[in-house]
Amino acid sequence: MQILDGKALSDTIKIELKKQSDVLGLSGITPGLAVILVGDDAASQTYVKMKEKACDSAGIYSIIHKMPSTISQEKILETITMINTNPNIDGVLVQLPLPKHIDTTKIIEAIDPKKDVDGFHPFNVGRLVAGLDGFVPCTPLGVMRLLSHYTIDVKGLDACVVGASNIVGKPMMNLLLNAGATVDICHIFTKDLKEHTKKADLVIVGVGKQNLITEDMVKEGAIVIDIGINKTAEGRIVGDVDYENVAPKCTYITPVPGGVGPMTIAMLLENTIKAAHNRLV
Ligand code: GUN
């Protein structure tokens, strides 16, 4: 069993991205990321702080637009328009979830697809589905990068994606499909989850449910990628996989923390630098 060390790989990627930032600097370009953070959700605040710190380490200028949970949709849309037209900003990220009175789709559709470093705009979603270049959501992109770093070729593998969100599961499914895997995608209405996970060479789970994937649900020699982030009663961070009992059956497995999480942030930086490169063309 080998651990897929996302922390180590993300550190290497950040060093490489800092070099790319420095090269862009020679052309007078400082890559810029604008983040919109609405409300005071503790997890969102933590994620945004981590993103801000990571930007610093990669030579990316970042600005956080903090807004109260009572902010109107129009105000957020106005801010996005302002960012879309700001030549010093290459990427826009609206931290999700948004408060209930805000129409998330409208907000995402207002982002300039060329600055959509989260890859959530339907323009980029469509390009991904069609197998064309565009911005790809950071978490599934990070998973693909982690797999390829460890020279794991998904072509021909039976993959099972558990969780069908727009942020993780659906783009993960499309990336795997584009790379030649046969993909099952499971969700809350799946009749028998185990039936799907048990036959998979590659199980990728991102649901947010501690111990969802147990030892009996995974075949011997499987590759297991855990995207879940859960807090235990004792305050420990764990994933969706019963790591202790599943890991001995795997050829490869990601830890939580230190697996996919750091890769997500590294891919956000990479997408922002990619957007900044567009200033040169
Ligand atoms: N909320 C949870 N994950 C994400 C993410 O990847 N991007 C944004 N913008 N919000 C999130």
CSV table of N, CA and C in Angstrom, one decimal, residues 120-235:
chain,number,residue,atom,x,y,z
A,120,PHE,N,-16.6,26.7,-12.6
A,120,PHE,CA,-18.0,26.5,-12.3
A,120,PHE,C,-18.9,27.1,-13.4
A,121,HIS,N,-18.5,28.0,-14.2
A,121,HIS,CA,-19.3,28.7,-15.2
A,121,HIS,C,-19.7,27.6,-16.2
A,122,PRO,N,-21.0,27.7,-16.7
A,122,PRO,CA,-21.5,26.7,-17.7
A,122,PRO,C,-20.6,26.6,-18.9
A,123,PHE,N,-20.0,27.7,-19.3
A,123,PHE,CA,-19.1,27.7,-20.4
A,123,PHE,C,-17.9,26.7,-20.2
A,124,ASN,N,-17.3,26.8,-19.0
A,124,ASN,CA,-16.2,25.9,-18.7
A,124,ASN,C,-16.7,24.5,-18.5
A,125,VAL,N,-17.9,24.3,-17.9
A,125,VAL,CA,-18.5,23.0,-17.6
A,125,VAL,C,-18.7,22.3,-19.0
A,126,GLY,N,-19.2,23.1,-19.9
A,126,GLY,CA,-19.4,22.5,-21.3
A,126,GLY,C,-18.2,22.1,-22.0
A,127,ARG,N,-17.1,23.0,-21.8
A,127,ARG,CA,-15.8,22.6,-22.5
A,127,ARG,C,-15.3,21.3,-21.9
A,128,LEU,N,-15.4,21.2,-20.5
A,128,LEU,CA,-14.9,20.0,-19.9
A,128,LEU,C,-15.7,18.7,-20.4
A,129,VAL,N,-17.0,18.8,-20.5
A,129,VAL,CA,-17.8,17.7,-21.0
A,129,VAL,C,-17.4,17.4,-22.4
A,130,ALA,N,-17.1,18.4,-23.2
A,130,ALA,CA,-16.7,18.2,-24.6
A,130,ALA,C,-15.2,17.7,-24.8
A,131,GLY,N,-14.5,17.7,-23.7
A,131,GLY,CA,-13.1,17.4,-23.7
A,131,GLY,C,-12.2,18.5,-24.3
A,132,LEU,N,-12.7,19.7,-24.1
A,132,LEU,CA,-11.9,20.9,-24.7
A,132,LEU,C,-11.2,21.6,-23.5
A,133,ASP,N,-10.1,22.3,-23.9
A,133,ASP,CA,-9.4,23.1,-22.8
A,133,ASP,C,-10.3,24.1,-22.2
A,134,GLY,N,-10.1,24.4,-20.9
A,134,GLY,CA,-10.9,25.4,-20.2
A,134,GLY,C,-10.4,25.3,-18.8
A,135,PHE,N,-11.2,26.0,-17.9
A,135,PHE,CA,-10.9,25.9,-16.5
A,135,PHE,C,-11.7,24.7,-15.9
A,136,VAL,N,-10.9,23.9,-15.2
A,136,VAL,CA,-11.5,22.7,-14.6
A,136,VAL,C,-11.5,22.9,-13.1
A,137,PRO,N,-12.7,22.5,-12.4
A,137,PRO,CA,-12.8,22.7,-11.0
A,137,PRO,C,-11.5,22.1,-10.2
A,138,CYS,N,-11.1,22.8,-9.2
A,138,CYS,CA,-9.8,22.5,-8.6
A,138,CYS,C,-9.7,21.2,-7.9
A,139,THR,N,-10.7,20.7,-7.3
A,139,THR,CA,-10.6,19.5,-6.5
A,139,THR,C,-10.4,18.3,-7.5
A,140,PRO,N,-11.3,18.1,-8.4
A,140,PRO,CA,-11.1,16.9,-9.3
A,140,PRO,C,-9.8,17.1,-10.2
A,141,LEU,N,-9.5,18.3,-10.5
A,141,LEU,CA,-8.2,18.5,-11.3
A,141,LEU,C,-7.1,18.1,-10.4
A,142,GLY,N,-7.1,18.4,-9.1
A,142,GLY,CA,-6.1,18.0,-8.2
A,142,GLY,C,-6.0,16.5,-8.0
A,143,VAL,N,-7.1,15.8,-8.1
A,143,VAL,CA,-7.1,14.3,-8.0
A,143,VAL,C,-6.4,13.7,-9.3
A,144,MET,N,-6.7,14.3,-10.4
A,144,MET,CA,-6.1,13.8,-11.7
A,144,MET,C,-4.6,14.0,-11.6
A,145,ARG,N,-4.2,15.2,-11.1
A,145,ARG,CA,-2.8,15.5,-11.0
A,145,ARG,C,-2.0,14.6,-10.1
A,146,LEU,N,-2.7,14.3,-9.0
A,146,LEU,CA,-2.1,13.4,-8.0
A,146,LEU,C,-1.9,12.0,-8.6
A,147,LEU,N,-2.9,11.5,-9.3
A,147,LEU,CA,-2.8,10.2,-9.9
A,147,LEU,C,-1.7,10.2,-10.9
A,148,SER,N,-1.6,11.2,-11.8
A,148,SER,CA,-0.6,11.1,-12.8
A,148,SER,C,0.8,11.3,-12.2
A,149,HIS,N,0.9,12.0,-11.1
A,149,HIS,CA,2.2,12.2,-10.5
A,149,HIS,C,2.7,10.8,-10.0
A,150,TYR,N,1.8,10.0,-9.6
A,150,TYR,CA,2.2,8.6,-9.1
A,150,TYR,C,2.1,7.6,-10.3
A,151,THR,N,2.1,8.1,-11.5
A,151,THR,CA,2.1,7.4,-12.8
A,151,THR,C,0.9,6.3,-12.8
A,152,ILE,N,-0.2,6.7,-12.2
A,152,ILE,CA,-1.4,5.8,-12.2
A,152,ILE,C,-2.2,6.3,-13.5
A,153,ASP,N,-2.2,5.3,-14.5
A,153,ASP,CA,-3.0,5.6,-15.7
A,153,ASP,C,-4.4,5.1,-15.5
A,154,VAL,N,-5.4,5.9,-15.6
A,154,VAL,CA,-6.8,5.5,-15.4
A,154,VAL,C,-7.4,4.9,-16.6
A,155,LYS,N,-6.7,4.9,-17.8
A,155,LYS,CA,-7.3,4.4,-19.0
A,155,LYS,C,-7.7,2.9,-18.8
A,156,GLY,N,-8.9,2.6,-19.1
A,156,GLY,CA,-9.4,1.2,-19.0
A,156,GLY,C,-9.8,0.8,-17.6
A,157,LEU,N,-9.5,1.6,-16.6
A,157,LEU,CA,-9.9,1.2,-15.2
A,157,LEU,C,-11.4,1.4,-15.0
A,158,ASP,N,-12.0,0.5,-14.2
A,158,ASP,CA,-13.3,0.7,-13.7
A,158,ASP,C,-13.3,1.7,-12.5
A,159,ALA,N,-13.9,2.8,-12.7
A,159,ALA,CA,-13.8,3.9,-11.6
A,159,ALA,C,-15.2,4.0,-11.1
A,160,CYS,N,-15.3,4.3,-9.8
A,160,CYS,CA,-16.6,4.6,-9.1
A,160,CYS,C,-16.5,5.9,-8.4
A,161,VAL,N,-17.2,6.9,-8.8
A,161,VAL,CA,-17.2,8.2,-8.2
A,161,VAL,C,-18.5,8.2,-7.2
A,162,VAL,N,-18.2,8.5,-6.0
A,162,VAL,CA,-19.3,8.6,-5.0
A,162,VAL,C,-19.6,10.0,-4.7
A,163,GLY,N,-20.7,10.6,-5.0
A,163,GLY,CA,-21.0,12.0,-4.8
A,163,GLY,C,-21.1,12.6,-6.2
A,164,ALA,N,-22.3,13.3,-6.5
A,164,ALA,CA,-22.5,13.8,-7.8
A,164,ALA,C,-22.7,15.3,-7.8
A,165,SER,N,-21.9,16.0,-7.0
A,165,SER,CA,-22.0,17.5,-6.9
A,165,SER,C,-21.4,18.2,-8.2
A,166,ASN,N,-21.8,19.4,-8.4
A,166,ASN,CA,-21.3,20.2,-9.5
A,166,ASN,C,-19.8,20.5,-9.3
A,167,ILE,N,-19.4,20.6,-8.0
A,167,ILE,CA,-18.1,21.0,-7.6
A,167,ILE,C,-17.1,19.9,-7.7
A,168,VAL,N,-17.5,18.7,-7.4
A,168,VAL,CA,-16.6,17.6,-7.3
A,168,VAL,C,-17.0,16.4,-8.2
A,169,GLY,N,-18.1,15.8,-7.9
A,169,GLY,CA,-18.5,14.5,-8.5
A,169,GLY,C,-18.6,14.5,-10.0
A,170,LYS,N,-19.4,15.5,-10.5
A,170,LYS,CA,-19.7,15.5,-11.9
A,170,LYS,C,-18.4,15.9,-12.7
A,171,PRO,N,-17.7,16.9,-12.3
A,171,PRO,CA,-16.4,17.1,-13.1
A,171,PRO,C,-15.4,16.0,-13.0
A,172,MET,N,-15.4,15.3,-11.8
A,172,MET,CA,-14.5,14.2,-11.6
A,172,MET,C,-14.9,13.1,-12.6
A,173,MET,N,-16.2,12.8,-12.7
A,173,MET,CA,-16.7,11.8,-13.7
A,173,MET,C,-16.2,12.2,-15.1
A,174,ASN,N,-16.3,13.4,-15.5
A,174,ASN,CA,-16.0,13.8,-16.9
A,174,ASN,C,-14.5,13.7,-17.1
A,175,LEU,N,-13.7,14.1,-16.1
A,175,LEU,CA,-12.2,14.0,-16.3
A,175,LEU,C,-11.8,12.5,-16.4
A,176,LEU,N,-12.4,11.7,-15.6
A,176,LEU,CA,-12.0,10.2,-15.7
A,176,LEU,C,-12.5,9.7,-17.1
A,177,LEU,N,-13.7,10.1,-17.5
A,177,LEU,CA,-14.2,9.6,-18.8
A,177,LEU,C,-13.3,10.1,-19.9
A,178,ASN,N,-12.9,11.3,-19.9
A,178,ASN,CA,-12.0,11.9,-20.9
A,178,ASN,C,-10.7,11.2,-20.9
A,179,ALA,N,-10.3,10.6,-19.8
A,179,ALA,CA,-9.0,10.0,-19.7
A,179,ALA,C,-9.1,8.5,-20.0
A,180,GLY,N,-10.3,8.0,-20.3
A,180,GLY,CA,-10.4,6.6,-20.8
A,180,GLY,C,-10.9,5.6,-19.7
A,181,ALA,N,-11.3,6.1,-18.6
A,181,ALA,CA,-11.9,5.2,-17.6
A,181,ALA,C,-13.3,4.9,-17.9
A,182,THR,N,-13.8,3.8,-17.3
A,182,THR,CA,-15.2,3.4,-17.4
A,182,THR,C,-15.8,3.9,-16.0
A,183,VAL,N,-16.8,4.8,-16.0
A,183,VAL,CA,-17.1,5.5,-14.8
A,183,VAL,C,-18.6,5.2,-14.4
A,184,ASP,N,-18.7,4.7,-13.1
A,184,ASP,CA,-20.0,4.7,-12.4
A,184,ASP,C,-20.0,5.9,-11.5
A,185,ILE,N,-21.2,6.6,-11.5
A,185,ILE,CA,-21.3,7.7,-10.6
A,185,ILE,C,-22.5,7.4,-9.6
A,186,CYS,N,-22.2,7.4,-8.3
A,186,CYS,CA,-23.2,7.1,-7.3
A,186,CYS,C,-23.6,8.3,-6.5
A,187,HIS,N,-24.8,8.3,-6.0
A,187,HIS,CA,-25.3,9.5,-5.3
A,187,HIS,C,-26.3,9.1,-4.3
A,188,ILE,N,-27.0,10.0,-3.7
A,188,ILE,CA,-27.9,9.8,-2.6
A,188,ILE,C,-29.1,8.8,-2.9
A,189,PHE,N,-29.4,8.7,-4.2
A,189,PHE,CA,-30.5,7.8,-4.6
A,189,PHE,C,-30.0,6.4,-5.2
A,190,THR,N,-28.7,6.2,-5.1
A,190,THR,CA,-28.2,5.0,-5.6
A,190,THR,C,-28.7,3.8,-4.7
A,191,LYS,N,-29.2,2.8,-5.3
A,191,LYS,CA,-29.9,1.7,-4.6
A,191,LYS,C,-28.9,0.9,-3.7
A,192,ASP,N,-27.8,0.5,-4.3
A,192,ASP,CA,-26.8,-0.3,-3.5
A,192,ASP,C,-25.4,0.2,-3.8
A,193,LEU,N,-25.0,1.1,-2.9
A,193,LEU,CA,-23.6,1.7,-3.1
A,193,LEU,C,-22.5,0.7,-3.2
A,194,LYS,N,-22.6,-0.3,-2.3
A,194,LYS,CA,-21.5,-1.3,-2.2
A,194,LYS,C,-21.4,-2.1,-3.6
A,195,GLU,N,-22.5,-2.3,-4.2
A,195,GLU,CA,-22.5,-3.1,-5.5
A,195,GLU,C,-21.6,-2.4,-6.5
A,196,HIS,N,-21.6,-1.0,-6.4
A,196,HIS,CA,-20.8,-0.2,-7.4
A,196,HIS,C,-19.3,-0.1,-6.9
A,197,THR,N,-19.1,0.2,-5.6
A,197,THR,CA,-17.7,0.4,-5.1
A,197,THR,C,-16.9,-0.9,-5.2
A,198,LYS,N,-17.6,-2.0,-4.9
A,198,LYS,CA,-16.9,-3.3,-4.7
A,198,LYS,C,-16.2,-3.7,-6.0
A,199,LYS,N,-16.7,-3.4,-7.1
A,199,LYS,CA,-16.1,-3.9,-8.4
A,199,LYS,C,-15.2,-2.9,-9.0
A,200,ALA,N,-15.0,-1.7,-8.3
A,200,ALA,CA,-14.2,-0.6,-8.9
A,200,ALA,C,-12.7,-0.8,-8.6
A,201,ASP,N,-11.9,-0.5,-9.7
A,201,ASP,CA,-10.4,-0.5,-9.5
A,201,ASP,C,-10.0,0.8,-8.8
A,202,LEU,N,-10.9,1.9,-9.0
A,202,LEU,CA,-10.6,3.2,-8.5
A,202,LEU,C,-11.9,3.7,-7.9
A,203,VAL,N,-11.8,4.0,-6.6
A,203,VAL,CA,-13.0,4.5,-5.9
A,203,VAL,C,-12.6,6.0,-5.4
A,204,ILE,N,-13.5,6.9,-5.8
A,204,ILE,CA,-13.2,8.3,-5.5
A,204,ILE,C,-14.5,8.8,-4.8
A,205,VAL,N,-14.3,9.2,-3.5
A,205,VAL,CA,-15.5,9.6,-2.7
A,205,VAL,C,-15.4,11.0,-2.2
A,206,GLY,N,-16.4,11.8,-2.4
A,206,GLY,CA,-16.5,13.1,-1.9
A,206,GLY,C,-17.9,13.5,-1.5
A,207,VAL,N,-18.3,13.1,-0.3
A,207,VAL,CA,-19.7,13.2,0.1
A,207,VAL,C,-19.8,14.1,1.4
A,208,GLY,N,-18.8,13.9,2.3
A,208,GLY,CA,-18.9,14.5,3.6
A,208,GLY,C,-19.6,13.7,4.6
A,209,LYS,N,-19.3,12.4,4.6
A,209,LYS,CA,-20.0,11.5,5.6
A,209,LYS,C,-18.9,10.5,6.1
A,210,GLN,N,-18.6,10.7,7.4
A,210,GLN,CA,-17.5,9.9,8.0
A,210,GLN,C,-17.8,8.4,7.9
A,211,ASN,N,-16.8,7.6,7.5
A,211,ASN,CA,-16.9,6.1,7.5
A,211,ASN,C,-17.9,5.6,6.5
A,212,LEU,N,-18.2,6.4,5.4
A,212,LEU,CA,-19.2,6.0,4.4
A,212,LEU,C,-18.6,4.7,3.7
A,213,ILE,N,-17.3,4.8,3.4
A,213,ILE,CA,-16.7,3.7,2.7
A,213,ILE,C,-15.9,2.8,3.7
A,214,THR,N,-16.4,1.6,3.8
A,214,THR,CA,-15.8,0.6,4.8
A,214,THR,C,-15.1,-0.5,4.0
A,215,GLU,N,-14.4,-1.3,4.8
A,215,GLU,CA,-13.4,-2.3,4.2
A,215,GLU,C,-14.2,-3.3,3.3
A,216,ASP,N,-15.4,-3.6,3.7
A,216,ASP,CA,-16.1,-4.6,2.9
A,216,ASP,C,-16.6,-4.1,1.5
A,217,MET,N,-16.5,-2.7,1.4
A,217,MET,CA,-17.0,-2.1,0.1
A,217,MET,C,-16.0,-1.9,-0.9
A,218,VAL,N,-14.7,-2.3,-0.6
A,218,VAL,CA,-13.6,-2.1,-1.5
A,218,VAL,C,-12.9,-3.4,-1.9
A,219,LYS,N,-12.6,-3.5,-3.1
A,219,LYS,CA,-11.9,-4.8,-3.5
A,219,LYS,C,-10.4,-4.8,-3.2
A,220,GLU,N,-9.9,-5.9,-3.1
A,220,GLU,CA,-8.4,-6.1,-2.8
A,220,GLU,C,-7.6,-5.4,-4.0
A,221,GLY,N,-6.7,-4.5,-3.6
A,221,GLY,CA,-5.8,-3.9,-4.7
A,221,GLY,C,-6.4,-2.6,-5.2
A,222,ALA,N,-7.5,-2.1,-4.7
A,222,ALA,CA,-8.1,-0.9,-5.2
A,222,ALA,C,-7.3,0.3,-5.0
A,223,ILE,N,-7.6,1.4,-5.8
A,223,ILE,CA,-7.0,2.7,-5.5
A,223,ILE,C,-8.1,3.5,-4.9
A,224,VAL,N,-7.9,4.1,-3.8
A,224,VAL,CA,-9.0,4.9,-3.1
A,224,VAL,C,-8.6,6.3,-2.8
A,225,ILE,N,-9.4,7.2,-3.4
A,225,ILE,CA,-9.2,8.6,-3.2
A,225,ILE,C,-10.3,9.2,-2.4
A,226,ASP,N,-9.9,9.9,-1.3
A,226,ASP,CA,-10.9,10.4,-0.3
A,226,ASP,C,-10.9,11.9,-0.3
A,227,ILE,N,-12.0,12.4,-0.8
A,227,ILE,CA,-12.2,13.9,-0.9
A,227,ILE,C,-12.9,14.5,0.3
A,228,GLY,N,-13.5,13.6,1.1
A,228,GLY,CA,-14.3,14.1,2.2
A,228,GLY,C,-13.5,14.8,3.3
A,229,ILE,N,-14.2,15.8,3.9
A,229,ILE,CA,-13.6,16.5,5.1
A,229,ILE,C,-14.6,16.5,6.2
A,230,ASN,N,-14.4,15.8,7.2
A,230,ASN,CA,-15.4,15.7,8.3
A,230,ASN,C,-14.6,15.9,9.7
A,231,LYS,N,-15.3,16.5,10.6
A,231,LYS,CA,-14.8,16.7,11.9
A,231,LYS,C,-15.4,15.7,12.9
A,232,THR,N,-14.5,14.9,13.6
A,232,THR,CA,-15.1,13.9,14.5
A,232,THR,C,-15.5,14.6,15.8
A,233,ALA,N,-16.2,13.8,16.6
A,233,ALA,CA,-16.7,14.4,17.9
A,233,ALA,C,-15.5,14.9,18.7
A,234,GLU,N,-14.3,14.3,18.5
A,234,GLU,CA,-13.1,14.7,19.3
A,234,GLU,C,-12.4,15.9,18.6
A,235,GLY,N,-13.0,16.3,17.5
A,235,GLY,CA,-12.4,17.5,16.8
A,235,GLY,C,-11.3,17.1,15.8
